[in-house]
Coordinates of C-alpha atoms in Angstrom, one line a residue:
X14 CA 79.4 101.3 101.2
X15 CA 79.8 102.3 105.1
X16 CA 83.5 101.8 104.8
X17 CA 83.6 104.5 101.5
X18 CA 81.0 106.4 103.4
X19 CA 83.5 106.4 107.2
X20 CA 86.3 107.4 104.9
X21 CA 84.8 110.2 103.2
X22 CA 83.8 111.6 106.6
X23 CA 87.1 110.8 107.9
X24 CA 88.8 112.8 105.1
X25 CA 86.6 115.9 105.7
X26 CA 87.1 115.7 109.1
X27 CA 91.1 115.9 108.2
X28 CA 90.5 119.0 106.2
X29 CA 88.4 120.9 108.2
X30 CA 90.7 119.9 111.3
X31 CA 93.9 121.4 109.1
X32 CA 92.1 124.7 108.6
X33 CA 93.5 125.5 111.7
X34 CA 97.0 125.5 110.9
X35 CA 96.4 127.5 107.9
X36 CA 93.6 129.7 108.9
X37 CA 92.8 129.5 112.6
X38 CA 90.3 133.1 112.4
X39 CA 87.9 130.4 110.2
X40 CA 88.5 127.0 111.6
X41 CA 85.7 125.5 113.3
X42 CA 86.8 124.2 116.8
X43 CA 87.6 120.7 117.1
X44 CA 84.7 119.7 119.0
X45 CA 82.6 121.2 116.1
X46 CA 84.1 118.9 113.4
X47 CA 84.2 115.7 115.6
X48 CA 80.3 116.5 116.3
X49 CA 79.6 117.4 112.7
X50 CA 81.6 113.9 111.8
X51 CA 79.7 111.9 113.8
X52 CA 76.8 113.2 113.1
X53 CA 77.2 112.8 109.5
X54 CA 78.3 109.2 109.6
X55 CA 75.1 108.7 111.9
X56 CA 72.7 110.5 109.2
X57 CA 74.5 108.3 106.1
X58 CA 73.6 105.1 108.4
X59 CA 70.6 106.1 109.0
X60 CA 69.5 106.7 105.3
X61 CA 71.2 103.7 104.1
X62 CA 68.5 101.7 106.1
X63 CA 65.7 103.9 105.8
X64 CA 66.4 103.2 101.6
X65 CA 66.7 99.7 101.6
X66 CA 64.1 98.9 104.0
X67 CA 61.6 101.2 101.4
X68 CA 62.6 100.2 98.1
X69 CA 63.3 96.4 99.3
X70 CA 67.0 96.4 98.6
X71 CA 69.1 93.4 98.7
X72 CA 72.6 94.3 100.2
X73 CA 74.2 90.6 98.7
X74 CA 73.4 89.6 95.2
X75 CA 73.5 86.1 94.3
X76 CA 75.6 84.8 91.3
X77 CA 75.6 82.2 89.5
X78 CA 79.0 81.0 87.6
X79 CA 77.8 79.4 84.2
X80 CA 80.8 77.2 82.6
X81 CA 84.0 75.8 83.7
X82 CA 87.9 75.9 83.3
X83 CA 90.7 77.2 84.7
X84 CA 89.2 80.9 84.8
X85 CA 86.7 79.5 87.0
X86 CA 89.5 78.1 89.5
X87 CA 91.2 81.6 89.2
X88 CA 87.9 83.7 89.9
X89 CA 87.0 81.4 92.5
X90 CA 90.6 81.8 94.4
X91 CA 90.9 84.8 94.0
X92 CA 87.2 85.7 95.5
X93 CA 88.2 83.4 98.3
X94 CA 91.0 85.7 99.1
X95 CA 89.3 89.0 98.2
X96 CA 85.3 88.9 98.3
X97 CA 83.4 91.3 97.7
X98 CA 80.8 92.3 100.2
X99 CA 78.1 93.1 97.7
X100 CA 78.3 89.7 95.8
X101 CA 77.6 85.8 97.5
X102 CA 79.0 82.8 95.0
X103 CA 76.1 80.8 95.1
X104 CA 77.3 78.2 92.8
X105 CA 78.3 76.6 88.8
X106 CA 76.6 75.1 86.1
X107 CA 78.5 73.2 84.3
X108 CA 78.3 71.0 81.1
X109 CA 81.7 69.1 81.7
X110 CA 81.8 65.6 82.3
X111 CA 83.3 64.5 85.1
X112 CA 86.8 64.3 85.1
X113 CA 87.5 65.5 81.7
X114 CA 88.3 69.0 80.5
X115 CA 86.1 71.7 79.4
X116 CA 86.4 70.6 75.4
X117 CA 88.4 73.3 73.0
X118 CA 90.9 73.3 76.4
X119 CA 94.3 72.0 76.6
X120 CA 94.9 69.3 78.9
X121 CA 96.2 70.4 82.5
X122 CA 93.4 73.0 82.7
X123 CA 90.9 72.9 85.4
X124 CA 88.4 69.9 85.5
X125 CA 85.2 69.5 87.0
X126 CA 87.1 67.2 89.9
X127 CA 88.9 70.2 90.8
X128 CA 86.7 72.9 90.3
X129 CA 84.2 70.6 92.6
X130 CA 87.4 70.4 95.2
X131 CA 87.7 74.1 94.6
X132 CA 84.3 74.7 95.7
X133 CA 84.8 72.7 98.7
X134 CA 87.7 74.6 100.0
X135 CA 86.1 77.9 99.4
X136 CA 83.0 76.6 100.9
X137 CA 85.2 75.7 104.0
X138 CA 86.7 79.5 104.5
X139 CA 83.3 81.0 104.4
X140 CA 82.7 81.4 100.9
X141 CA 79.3 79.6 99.8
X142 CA 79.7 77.8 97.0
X143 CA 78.9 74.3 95.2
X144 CA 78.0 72.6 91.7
X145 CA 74.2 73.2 91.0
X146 CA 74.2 70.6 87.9
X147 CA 74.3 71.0 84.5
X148 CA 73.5 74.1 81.9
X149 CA 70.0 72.0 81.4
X150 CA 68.6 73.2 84.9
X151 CA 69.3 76.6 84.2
X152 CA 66.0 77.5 84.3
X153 CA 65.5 75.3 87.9
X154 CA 68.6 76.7 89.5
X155 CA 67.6 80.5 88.7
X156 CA 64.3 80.1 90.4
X157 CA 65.4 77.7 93.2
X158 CA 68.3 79.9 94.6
X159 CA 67.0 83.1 93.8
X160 CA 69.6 84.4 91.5
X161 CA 70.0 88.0 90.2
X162 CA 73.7 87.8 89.0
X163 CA 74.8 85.5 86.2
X164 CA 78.2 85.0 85.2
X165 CA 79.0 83.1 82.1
X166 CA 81.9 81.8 80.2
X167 CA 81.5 79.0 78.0
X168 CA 82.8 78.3 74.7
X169 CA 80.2 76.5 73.1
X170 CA 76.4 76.7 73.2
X171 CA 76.6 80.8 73.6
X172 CA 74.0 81.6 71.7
X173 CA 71.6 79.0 73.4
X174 CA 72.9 80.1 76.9
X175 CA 72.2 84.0 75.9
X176 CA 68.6 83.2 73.8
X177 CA 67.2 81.1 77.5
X178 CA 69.0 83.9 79.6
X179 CA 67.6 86.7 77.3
X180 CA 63.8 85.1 77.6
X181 CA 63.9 84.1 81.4
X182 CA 61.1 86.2 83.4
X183 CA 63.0 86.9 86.4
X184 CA 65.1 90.3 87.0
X185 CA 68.9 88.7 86.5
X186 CA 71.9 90.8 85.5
X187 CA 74.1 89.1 82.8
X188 CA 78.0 89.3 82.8
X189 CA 80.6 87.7 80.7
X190 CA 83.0 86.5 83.5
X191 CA 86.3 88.8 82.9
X192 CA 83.9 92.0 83.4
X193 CA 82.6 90.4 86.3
X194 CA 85.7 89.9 87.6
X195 CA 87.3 93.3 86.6
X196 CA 84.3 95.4 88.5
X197 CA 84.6 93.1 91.6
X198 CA 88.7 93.0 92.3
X199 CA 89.0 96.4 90.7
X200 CA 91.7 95.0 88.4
X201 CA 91.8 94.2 84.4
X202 CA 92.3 90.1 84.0
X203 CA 95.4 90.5 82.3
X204 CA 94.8 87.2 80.1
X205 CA 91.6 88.9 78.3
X206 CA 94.3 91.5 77.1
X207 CA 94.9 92.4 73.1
X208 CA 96.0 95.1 70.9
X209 CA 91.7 95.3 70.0
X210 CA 90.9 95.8 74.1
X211 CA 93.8 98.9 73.7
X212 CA 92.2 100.3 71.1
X213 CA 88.1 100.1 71.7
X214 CA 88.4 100.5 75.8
X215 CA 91.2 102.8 76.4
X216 CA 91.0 106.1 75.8
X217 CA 94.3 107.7 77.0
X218 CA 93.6 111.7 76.9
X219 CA 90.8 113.0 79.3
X220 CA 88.5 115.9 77.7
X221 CA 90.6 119.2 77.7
X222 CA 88.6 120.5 80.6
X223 CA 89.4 117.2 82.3
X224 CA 92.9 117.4 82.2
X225 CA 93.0 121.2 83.0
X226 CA 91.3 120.3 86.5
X227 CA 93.6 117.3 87.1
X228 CA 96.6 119.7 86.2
X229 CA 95.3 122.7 88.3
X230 CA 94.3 120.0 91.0
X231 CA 97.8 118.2 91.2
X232 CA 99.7 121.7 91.3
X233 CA 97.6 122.8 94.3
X234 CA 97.8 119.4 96.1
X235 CA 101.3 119.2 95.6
X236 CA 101.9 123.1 97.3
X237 CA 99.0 122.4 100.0
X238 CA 101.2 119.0 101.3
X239 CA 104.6 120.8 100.6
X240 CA 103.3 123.6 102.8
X241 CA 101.8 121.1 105.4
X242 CA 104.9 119.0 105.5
X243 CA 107.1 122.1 106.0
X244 CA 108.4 121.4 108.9
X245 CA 109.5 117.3 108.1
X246 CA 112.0 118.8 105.2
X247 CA 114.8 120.0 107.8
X248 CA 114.1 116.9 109.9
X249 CA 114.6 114.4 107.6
X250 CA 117.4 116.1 106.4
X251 CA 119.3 116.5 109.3
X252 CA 118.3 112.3 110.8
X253 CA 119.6 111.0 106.9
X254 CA 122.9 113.3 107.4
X255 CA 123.8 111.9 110.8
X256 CA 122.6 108.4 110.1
X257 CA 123.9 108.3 106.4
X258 CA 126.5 111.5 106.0
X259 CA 128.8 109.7 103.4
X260 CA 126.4 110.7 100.4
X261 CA 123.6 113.5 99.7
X262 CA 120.6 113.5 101.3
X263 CA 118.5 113.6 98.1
X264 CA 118.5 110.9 96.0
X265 CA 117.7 111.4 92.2
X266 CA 117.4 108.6 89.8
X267 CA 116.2 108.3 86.3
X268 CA 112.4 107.4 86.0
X269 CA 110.4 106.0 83.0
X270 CA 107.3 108.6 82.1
X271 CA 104.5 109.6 80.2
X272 CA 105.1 108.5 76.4
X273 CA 108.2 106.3 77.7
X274 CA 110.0 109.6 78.1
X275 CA 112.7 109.5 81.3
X276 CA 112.8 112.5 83.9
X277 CA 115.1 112.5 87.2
X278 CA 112.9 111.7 90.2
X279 CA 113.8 113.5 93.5
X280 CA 113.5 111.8 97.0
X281 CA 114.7 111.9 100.5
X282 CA 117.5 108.7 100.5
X283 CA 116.6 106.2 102.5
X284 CA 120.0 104.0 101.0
X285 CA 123.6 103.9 101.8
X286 CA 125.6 104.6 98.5
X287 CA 125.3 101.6 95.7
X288 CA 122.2 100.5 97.5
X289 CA 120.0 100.8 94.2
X290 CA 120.9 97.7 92.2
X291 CA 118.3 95.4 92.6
X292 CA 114.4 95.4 94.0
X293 CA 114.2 96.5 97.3
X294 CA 113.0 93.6 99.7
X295 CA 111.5 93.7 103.4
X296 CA 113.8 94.6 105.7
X297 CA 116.5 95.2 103.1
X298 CA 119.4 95.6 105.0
X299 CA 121.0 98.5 102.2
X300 CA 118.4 100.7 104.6
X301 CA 120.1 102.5 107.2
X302 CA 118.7 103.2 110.4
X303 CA 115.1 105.1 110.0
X304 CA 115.1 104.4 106.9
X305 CA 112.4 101.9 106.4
X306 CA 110.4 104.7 109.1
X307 CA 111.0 107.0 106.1
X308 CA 109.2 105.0 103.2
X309 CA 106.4 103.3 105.5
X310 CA 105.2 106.9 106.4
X311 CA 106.3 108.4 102.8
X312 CA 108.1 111.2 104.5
X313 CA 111.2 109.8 101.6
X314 CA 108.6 110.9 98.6
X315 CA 107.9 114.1 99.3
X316 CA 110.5 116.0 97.1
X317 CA 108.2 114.1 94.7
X318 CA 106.1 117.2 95.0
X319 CA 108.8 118.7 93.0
X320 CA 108.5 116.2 90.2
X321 CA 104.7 117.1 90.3
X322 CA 104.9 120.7 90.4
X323 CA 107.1 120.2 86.9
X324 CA 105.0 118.2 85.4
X325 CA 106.6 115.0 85.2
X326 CA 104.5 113.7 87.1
X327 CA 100.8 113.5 88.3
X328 CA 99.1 112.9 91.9
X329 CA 97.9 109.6 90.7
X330 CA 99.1 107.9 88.2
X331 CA 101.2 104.2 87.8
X332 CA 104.5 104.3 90.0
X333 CA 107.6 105.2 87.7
X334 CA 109.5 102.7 87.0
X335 CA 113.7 102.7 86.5
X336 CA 114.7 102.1 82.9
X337 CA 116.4 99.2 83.5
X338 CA 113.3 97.4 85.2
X339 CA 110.8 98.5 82.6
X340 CA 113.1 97.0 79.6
X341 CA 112.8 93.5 82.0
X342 CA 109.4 94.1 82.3
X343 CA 108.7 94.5 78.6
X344 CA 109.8 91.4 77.8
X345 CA 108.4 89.4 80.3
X346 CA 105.0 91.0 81.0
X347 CA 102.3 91.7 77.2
X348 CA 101.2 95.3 76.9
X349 CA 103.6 96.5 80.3
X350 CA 105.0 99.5 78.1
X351 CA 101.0 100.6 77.6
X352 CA 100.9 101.6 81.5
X353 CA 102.9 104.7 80.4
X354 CA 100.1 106.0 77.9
X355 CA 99.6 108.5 81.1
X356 CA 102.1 110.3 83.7
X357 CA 103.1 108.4 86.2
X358 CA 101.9 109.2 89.9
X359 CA 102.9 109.6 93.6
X360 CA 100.2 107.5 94.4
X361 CA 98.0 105.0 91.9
X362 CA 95.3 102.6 92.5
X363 CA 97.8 99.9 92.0
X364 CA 99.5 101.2 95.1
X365 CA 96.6 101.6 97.6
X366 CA 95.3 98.1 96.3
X367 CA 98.4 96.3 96.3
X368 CA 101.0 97.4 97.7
X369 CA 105.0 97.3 96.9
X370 CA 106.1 94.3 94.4
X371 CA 109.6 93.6 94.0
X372 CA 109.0 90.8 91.2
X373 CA 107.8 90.2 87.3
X374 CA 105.3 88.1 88.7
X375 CA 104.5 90.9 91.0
X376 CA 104.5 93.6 88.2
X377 CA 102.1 92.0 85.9
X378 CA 99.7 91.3 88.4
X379 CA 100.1 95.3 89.4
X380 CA 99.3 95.4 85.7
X381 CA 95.9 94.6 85.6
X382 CA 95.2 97.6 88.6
X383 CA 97.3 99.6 86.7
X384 CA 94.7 98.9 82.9
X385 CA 92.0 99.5 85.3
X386 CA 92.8 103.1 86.1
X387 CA 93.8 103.5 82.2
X388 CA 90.6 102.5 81.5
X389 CA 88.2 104.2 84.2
X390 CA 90.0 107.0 84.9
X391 CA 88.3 110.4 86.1
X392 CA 88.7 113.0 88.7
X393 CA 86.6 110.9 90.8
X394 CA 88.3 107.7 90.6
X395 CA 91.8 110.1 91.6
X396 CA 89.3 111.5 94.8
X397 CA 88.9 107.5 95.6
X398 CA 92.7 107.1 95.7
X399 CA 93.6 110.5 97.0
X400 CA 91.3 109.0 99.7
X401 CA 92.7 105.5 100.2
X402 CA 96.0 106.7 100.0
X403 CA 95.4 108.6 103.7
X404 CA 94.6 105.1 104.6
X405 CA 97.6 103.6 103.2
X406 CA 99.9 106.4 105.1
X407 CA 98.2 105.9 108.4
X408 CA 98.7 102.4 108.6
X409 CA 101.8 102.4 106.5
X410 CA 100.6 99.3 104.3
X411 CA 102.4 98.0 101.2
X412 CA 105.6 100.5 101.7
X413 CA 109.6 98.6 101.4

C-alpha cells in the first residue's frame, strides 16, 4: 500500500511540477510541491499506523493451500517468484498418498513428493511454507496457525471441505484457488479459461458514460503529452535522419484493432529498412545507433498520440499486434483473438507488469494480464496504469 501510496504522491508531485511549463502565473514554486509531497507521504504513513494499531489490523494474512496437483506446484512457483506482500503461504493440506497422484489426474502431474520438495525450495528463498497433514486436521491446522485465508482446490470431497469450512467459528476468508491466484499476480490463469468464463465474466462495453470519459480522457492525455513532448518531435527527427537517412523517419505498419479490424500505426523508426520481419530481441542488431535509447524511453511511440487522437486506439488498452503475428498467435494460444474485444492501447497492464515478449510462450502468458484488464476494467484501473506506466518510462523496464 506505501508503494501505491509513494506513487500517487509522486505522480501529483509531476503534475503540479508541469504547471509551470504551461501556466507559470499559477504554479506553485517548487519548494511548495516537494514540501506539500512530503508532507503528504508523511500524513498517509502516519494514518496507516494510527488505523491498524486501532482497529487491530493484520498487515500479512495467512493462507492455507487445501489440495494438491500440479496447480499447486504452479501457484507455489510462481508466488516464490512474485509474492505478494499482503499474503504469507503458511502451508497444504493434502489427502494424497505419498508418492502417488492426486486421483482423477493424469500421470506426470505433480505428487505429494514434489509438492513436499517444492515447499522445501520455497521455504529456502524466504517463502514459508510446509505440509501441515491431511484434510482430517483441518479443523487443528486452522486454529494452530492462525489462519484467515483458505485456498482450496480439490476434486473430490467438495462439498464436505465447503460444509466444515462453512461451520468453522473462526473469521477465515474462502477462495477457490484460480481467484486466489488471479487477485494476487494480477493475471487470469489462462488454463481456467472457456467460452462460459467469456461469456458470464467479461463484459466488453463500459456504461455509456464510462466510455465517454475514457474517450474524452484519452483525447486530452494524448494533446497534454503531444504538447509536453513538443520539443522531442524535431529531435528525434533530425538523430533517425542522420543515423538512418536511407528510409523515412516515421515508420507505419499495419496493426490488429478493436473487433480484429487493422489500422496503420505511426512511430518514430528505430529500424534500418527490412528490419521488421521477425520479433524484435535484446540488443537486436537491425537497431541503428540510438535506437534502442528511443524505445527504452518511448520517445519512438509518440506519433502513437496520432493513432489515439483518431480513435484507433486507446491510452490503455492490449499492445496491437501485426497481422501476421496474431494469425500465429491464434493458433497457438485459446481465446488470444478475445484480447481485441477492446481498442488496443499505448500502454496496458500487460506492459507495466510484464514487460516486452518476443515469443508464443511469452504471448499467452501476457494473455492472462491482458483477461485481467478485459475483465476489471475501469477508469480507475487505466489511473493505476497511467501511473505505473511513469514508472516503467523512468526506469525504462520491459522496452526492446
Amino acid at each position: 500500500r506505501s508503494i501505491y501510496q509513494a506513487r500517487a504522491v509522486a505522480l501529483g508531485a509531476l503534475v503540479f511540477g508541469s504547471l509551470g511549463y504551461f501556466a507559470p502565473d499559477i504554479a506553485p514554486s517548487p519548494g511548495r510541491v516537494l514540501v506539500a509531497a512530503v508532507a503528504m507521504l508523511a500524513a498517509g504513513g502516519l494514518w496507516g499506523a494510527l488505523t491498524r494499531s486501532l482497529l487491530g489490523g493484520r498487515a500479512v494474512h495467512r493462507v492455507l493451500l487445501v489440495g494438491d496437483g500440479e496447480r499447486v506446484g504452479r501457484f507455489l512457483t510462481d508466488f516464490d517468484n512474485d509474492p505478494h506482500p499482503d499474503y504469507e503461504v503458511v502451508g497444504l493440506l493434502t489427502d494424497t498418498a505419498r508418492g502417488n497422484p492426486t486421483p482423477g489426474e493424469v500421470d506426470g502431474h505433480t505428487t505429494l513428493d514434489e509438492i513436499i520438495a517444492m515447499f522445501d525450495r520455497t521455504t529456502q528463498s524466504g517463502v514459508s511454507a510446509r505440509v501441515l497433514g491431511t484434510l482430517d486436521e483441518l479443523e487443528t491446522v486452522l486454529a494452530a496457525e492462525g489462519i484467515d485465508t483458505v485456498v482450496v482446490t480439490v476434486n473430490r470431497n467438495r462439498l464436505d471441505l465447503f460444509s466444515r469450512l462453512s461451520s468453522w467459528n473462526g473469521n477465515i476468508t474462502v477462495q477457490e484457488l484460480p481467484a486466489f491466484s488471479e487477485h494476487v499476480f494480477g493475471r487470469v490463469p489462462v488454463d481456467v479459461i472457456n467460452a462460459a468464463w467469456f461469456m458470464h465474466m467479461i463484459h466488453p462495453f463500459y456504461r455509456p458514460y464510462s466510455r465517454a470519459v475514457k474517450r474524452a480522457g484519452d483525447i486530452a492525455a494524448a494533446l497534454f503529452i503531444g504538447l509536453w513532448a513538443l520539443p522531442v518531435w524535431p529531435l528525434a527527427a533530425l538523430w533517425i535522419r542522420l543515423m538512418s537517412p536511407e528510409a523515412p523517419v516515421l515508420f507505419r505498419q499495419n496493426r490488429i484493432g478493436e473487433g480484429g479490424r487493422e489500422f496503420t500505426l505511426v512511430k518514430f523508426r528505430t529500424m534500418r529498412p527490412g528490419g521488421d520481419g521477425t520479433w524484435t530481441s535484446e540488443r537486436d542488431p537491425r537497431i541503428f545507433r540510438g535506437g534502442a535509447f528511443l524505445r527504452s524511453t518511448r520517445i519512438d511511440e509518440i506519433p502513437n498520440l496520432w493513432n489515439i487522437l483518431r480513435g484507433h486506439m486507446s491510452f490503455v488498452g492490449p499492445r496491437p499486434e501485426q497481422p501476421r503475428y496474431v494469425a500465429e498467435l491464434e493458433q497457438a494460444v485459446p481465446y488470444y483473438q478475445r484480447r481485441h474485444m477492446v481498442k488496443p492501447g499505448l500502454t496496458g497492464w500487460a506492459q507495466v507488469r510484464l514487460g516486452y515478449t518476443d515469443s508464443v510462450d511469452g504471448a499467452a502468458n501476457k494473455l492472462g494480464y491482458e483477461l485481467y484488464y478485459l475483465k476489471h476494467q475501469s477508469l480507475f484501473l487505466d489511473f493505476v496504469i497511467f501511473v505505473e506506466t511513469i514508472r516503467v518510462v523512468l526506469f525504462r523496464f520491459g522496452s526492446r
